[in-house]
C-alpha positions as a printed Julia matrix, in Angstrom:
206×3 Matrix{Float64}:
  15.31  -14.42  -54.79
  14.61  -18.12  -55.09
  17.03  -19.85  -57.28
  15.77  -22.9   -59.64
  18.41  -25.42  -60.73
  16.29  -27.19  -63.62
  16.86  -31.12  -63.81
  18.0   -32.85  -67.38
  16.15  -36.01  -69.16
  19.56  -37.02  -70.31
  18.53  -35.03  -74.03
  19.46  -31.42  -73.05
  16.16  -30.47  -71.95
  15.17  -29.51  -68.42
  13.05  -31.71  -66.5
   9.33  -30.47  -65.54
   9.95  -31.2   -61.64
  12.03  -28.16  -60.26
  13.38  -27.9   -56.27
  13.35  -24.7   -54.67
  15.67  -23.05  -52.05
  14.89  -21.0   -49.18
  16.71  -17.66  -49.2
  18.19  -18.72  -45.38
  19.31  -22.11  -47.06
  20.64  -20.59  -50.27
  23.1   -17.42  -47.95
  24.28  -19.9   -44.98
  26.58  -22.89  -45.28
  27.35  -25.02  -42.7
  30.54  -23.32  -42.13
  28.75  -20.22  -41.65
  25.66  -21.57  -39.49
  28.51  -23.21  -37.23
  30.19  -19.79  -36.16
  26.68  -18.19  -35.34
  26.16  -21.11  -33.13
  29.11  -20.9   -31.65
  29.07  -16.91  -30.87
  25.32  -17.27  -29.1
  27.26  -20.26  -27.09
  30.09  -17.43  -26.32
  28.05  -14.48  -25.57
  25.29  -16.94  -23.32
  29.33  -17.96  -21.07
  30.03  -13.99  -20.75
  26.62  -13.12  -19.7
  26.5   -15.88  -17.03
  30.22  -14.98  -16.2
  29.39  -11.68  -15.17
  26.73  -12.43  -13.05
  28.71  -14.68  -11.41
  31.13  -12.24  -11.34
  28.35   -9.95   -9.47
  27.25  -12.26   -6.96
  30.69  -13.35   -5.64
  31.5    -9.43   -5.47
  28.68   -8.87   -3.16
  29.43  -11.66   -1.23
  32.8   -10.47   -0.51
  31.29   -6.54    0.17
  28.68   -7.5     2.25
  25.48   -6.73    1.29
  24.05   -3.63    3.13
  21.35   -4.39    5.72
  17.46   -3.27    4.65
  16.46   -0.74    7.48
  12.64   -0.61    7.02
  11.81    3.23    7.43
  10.59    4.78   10.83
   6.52    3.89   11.34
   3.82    5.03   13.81
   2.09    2.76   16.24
  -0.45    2.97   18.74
   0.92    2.21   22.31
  -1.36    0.29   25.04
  -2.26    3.8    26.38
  -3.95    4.8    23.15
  -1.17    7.2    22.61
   1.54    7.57   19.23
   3.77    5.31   19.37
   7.44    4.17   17.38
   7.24    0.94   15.76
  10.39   -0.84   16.6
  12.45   -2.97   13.4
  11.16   -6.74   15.1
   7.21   -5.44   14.32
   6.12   -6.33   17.65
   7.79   -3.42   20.17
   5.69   -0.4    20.19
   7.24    2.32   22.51
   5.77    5.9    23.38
   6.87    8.87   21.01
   8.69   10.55   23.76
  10.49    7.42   24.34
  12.59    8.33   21.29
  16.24   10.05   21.16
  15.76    9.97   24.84
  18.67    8.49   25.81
  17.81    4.74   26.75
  18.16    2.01   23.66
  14.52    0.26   24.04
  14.23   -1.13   21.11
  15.9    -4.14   20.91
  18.19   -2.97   17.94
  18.44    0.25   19.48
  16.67    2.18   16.06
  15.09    4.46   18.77
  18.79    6.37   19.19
  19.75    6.02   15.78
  22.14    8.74   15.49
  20.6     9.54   11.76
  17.07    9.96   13.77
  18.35   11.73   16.64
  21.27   14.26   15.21
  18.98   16.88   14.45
  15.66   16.97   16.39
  13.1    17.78   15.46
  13.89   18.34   11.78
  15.25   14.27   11.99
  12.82   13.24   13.24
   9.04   11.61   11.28
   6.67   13.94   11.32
   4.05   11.71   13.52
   6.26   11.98   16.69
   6.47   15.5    16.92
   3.94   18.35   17.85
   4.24   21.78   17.69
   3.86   24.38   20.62
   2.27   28.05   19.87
   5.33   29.08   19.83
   7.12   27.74   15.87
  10.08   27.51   17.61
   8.63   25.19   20.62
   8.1    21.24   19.79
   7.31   18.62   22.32
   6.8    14.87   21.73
   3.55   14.24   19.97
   2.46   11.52   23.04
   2.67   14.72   25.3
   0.15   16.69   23.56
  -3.34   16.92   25.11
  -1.83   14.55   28.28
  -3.15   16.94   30.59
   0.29   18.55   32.03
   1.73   22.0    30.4
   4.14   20.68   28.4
   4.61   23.45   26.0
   4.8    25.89   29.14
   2.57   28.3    27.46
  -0.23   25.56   27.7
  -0.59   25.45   24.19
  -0.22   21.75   24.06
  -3.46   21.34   26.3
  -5.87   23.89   25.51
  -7.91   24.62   22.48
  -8.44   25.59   19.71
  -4.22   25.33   19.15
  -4.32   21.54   20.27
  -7.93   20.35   19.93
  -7.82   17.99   22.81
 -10.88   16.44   24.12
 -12.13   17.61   27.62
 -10.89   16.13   31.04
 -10.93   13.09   31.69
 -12.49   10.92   33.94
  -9.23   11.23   36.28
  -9.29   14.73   35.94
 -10.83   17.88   37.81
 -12.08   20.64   35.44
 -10.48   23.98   37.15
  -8.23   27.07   37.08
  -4.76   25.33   38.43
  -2.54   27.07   40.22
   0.26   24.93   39.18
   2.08   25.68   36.25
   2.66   21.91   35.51
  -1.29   21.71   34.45
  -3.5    24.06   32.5
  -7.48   23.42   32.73
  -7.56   20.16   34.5
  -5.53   18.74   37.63
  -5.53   14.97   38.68
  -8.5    13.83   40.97
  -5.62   12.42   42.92
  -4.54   15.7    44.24
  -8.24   16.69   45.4
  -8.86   16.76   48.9
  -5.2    17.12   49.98
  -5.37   19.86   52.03
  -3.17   22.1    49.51
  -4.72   24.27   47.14
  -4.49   23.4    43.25
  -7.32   25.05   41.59
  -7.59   29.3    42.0
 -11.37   28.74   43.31
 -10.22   26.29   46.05
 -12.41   23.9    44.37
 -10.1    20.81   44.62
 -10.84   20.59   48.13
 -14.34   21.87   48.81
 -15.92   20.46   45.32
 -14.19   17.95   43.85
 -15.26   14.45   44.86
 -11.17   12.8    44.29
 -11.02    9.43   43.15
């Protein structure tokens, strides 16, 4: 509600010109407009008091160190790999909870990824044998030696791997340490490796 304080001509009467007061003019005084000013100026202290309050807390605490989660890589040997913490270090899946720190933080025998293998460890370095019980390094799988001592690891359709390599002799090993293939390097030895003696009568070695 505007009020309208009417101006005299000095005979009783109330001038024609008439001034006009804004409601925010008309409710606040000085007084009053002084306080509000000061209690933005309090609240704006507190505000920047507590988060100076914050900062110098977790300076004293220490803040805790960002450990960028576990990722895959691709090792020079086209295999799976562990990305180490410095982005650069790629070491081979089985290369993990083995032991030996190789990474140059050591993230590769963190006791959190290593207390409870396999169920600790990211999915991409672990493989599964025919057996649900049986796990093996996901590097070893389709590497051309029996890893899952069933040969499950090797031999399709359980693994999918590709056929032998160019290194390799297709054949029925006798050793237990392969499963369809054996290493040209072991042709022409003079010992039998393959059940059809075909490592040494066949097979051309390297």
């Amino acid at each position: 509600m505007n009020k309208v304080f009417p101006q005299g001509d000095g005979t009783g009467n109330a001038a024609a010109g008439t001034k006009t007061l804004s409601r925010g003019e008309a409710d606040c005084s000085p007084l009053c407009c002084s306080r509000r000013g000061a209690c933005l100026s309090a609240s704006l202290l507190l505000l920047l008091a507590t988060l100076a309050a914050l900062v110098a807390l977790a300076i004293v605490l220490g803040l805790p160190p960002r450990t960028p989660g576990a990722q895959a890589c691709v090792t020079r040997t086209n295999r799976t790999g562990f990305l180490c913490h410095d982005r650069r270090s790629c070491i081979p899946a089985s290369g993990v909870c083995d032991g030996v720190r190789t990474c140059t933080h050591g993230e590769d025998e963190d006791e959190a990824l290593c207390r409870d293998a396999p169920r600790s460890l990211p999915g991409f370095l672990v493989a599964r044998c025919g057996d649900p019980a049986s796990w093996i390094y996901s590097d070893q799988k389709c590497d051309g030696t029996n890893h899952c001592g069933d040969c499950s690891d090797e031999l399709s359709p359980v693994s999918a791997c590709p056929p032998c390599g160019p290194g390799w002799w297709r054949c029925p090993p006798t050793v237990f340490k392969y499963c369809s293939c054996i290493p040209r390097s072991l042709c022409r030895d003079h010992v039998q490796h393959c059940s059809d003696w075909s490592d040494e009568y066949s097979c051309p070695g390297l």
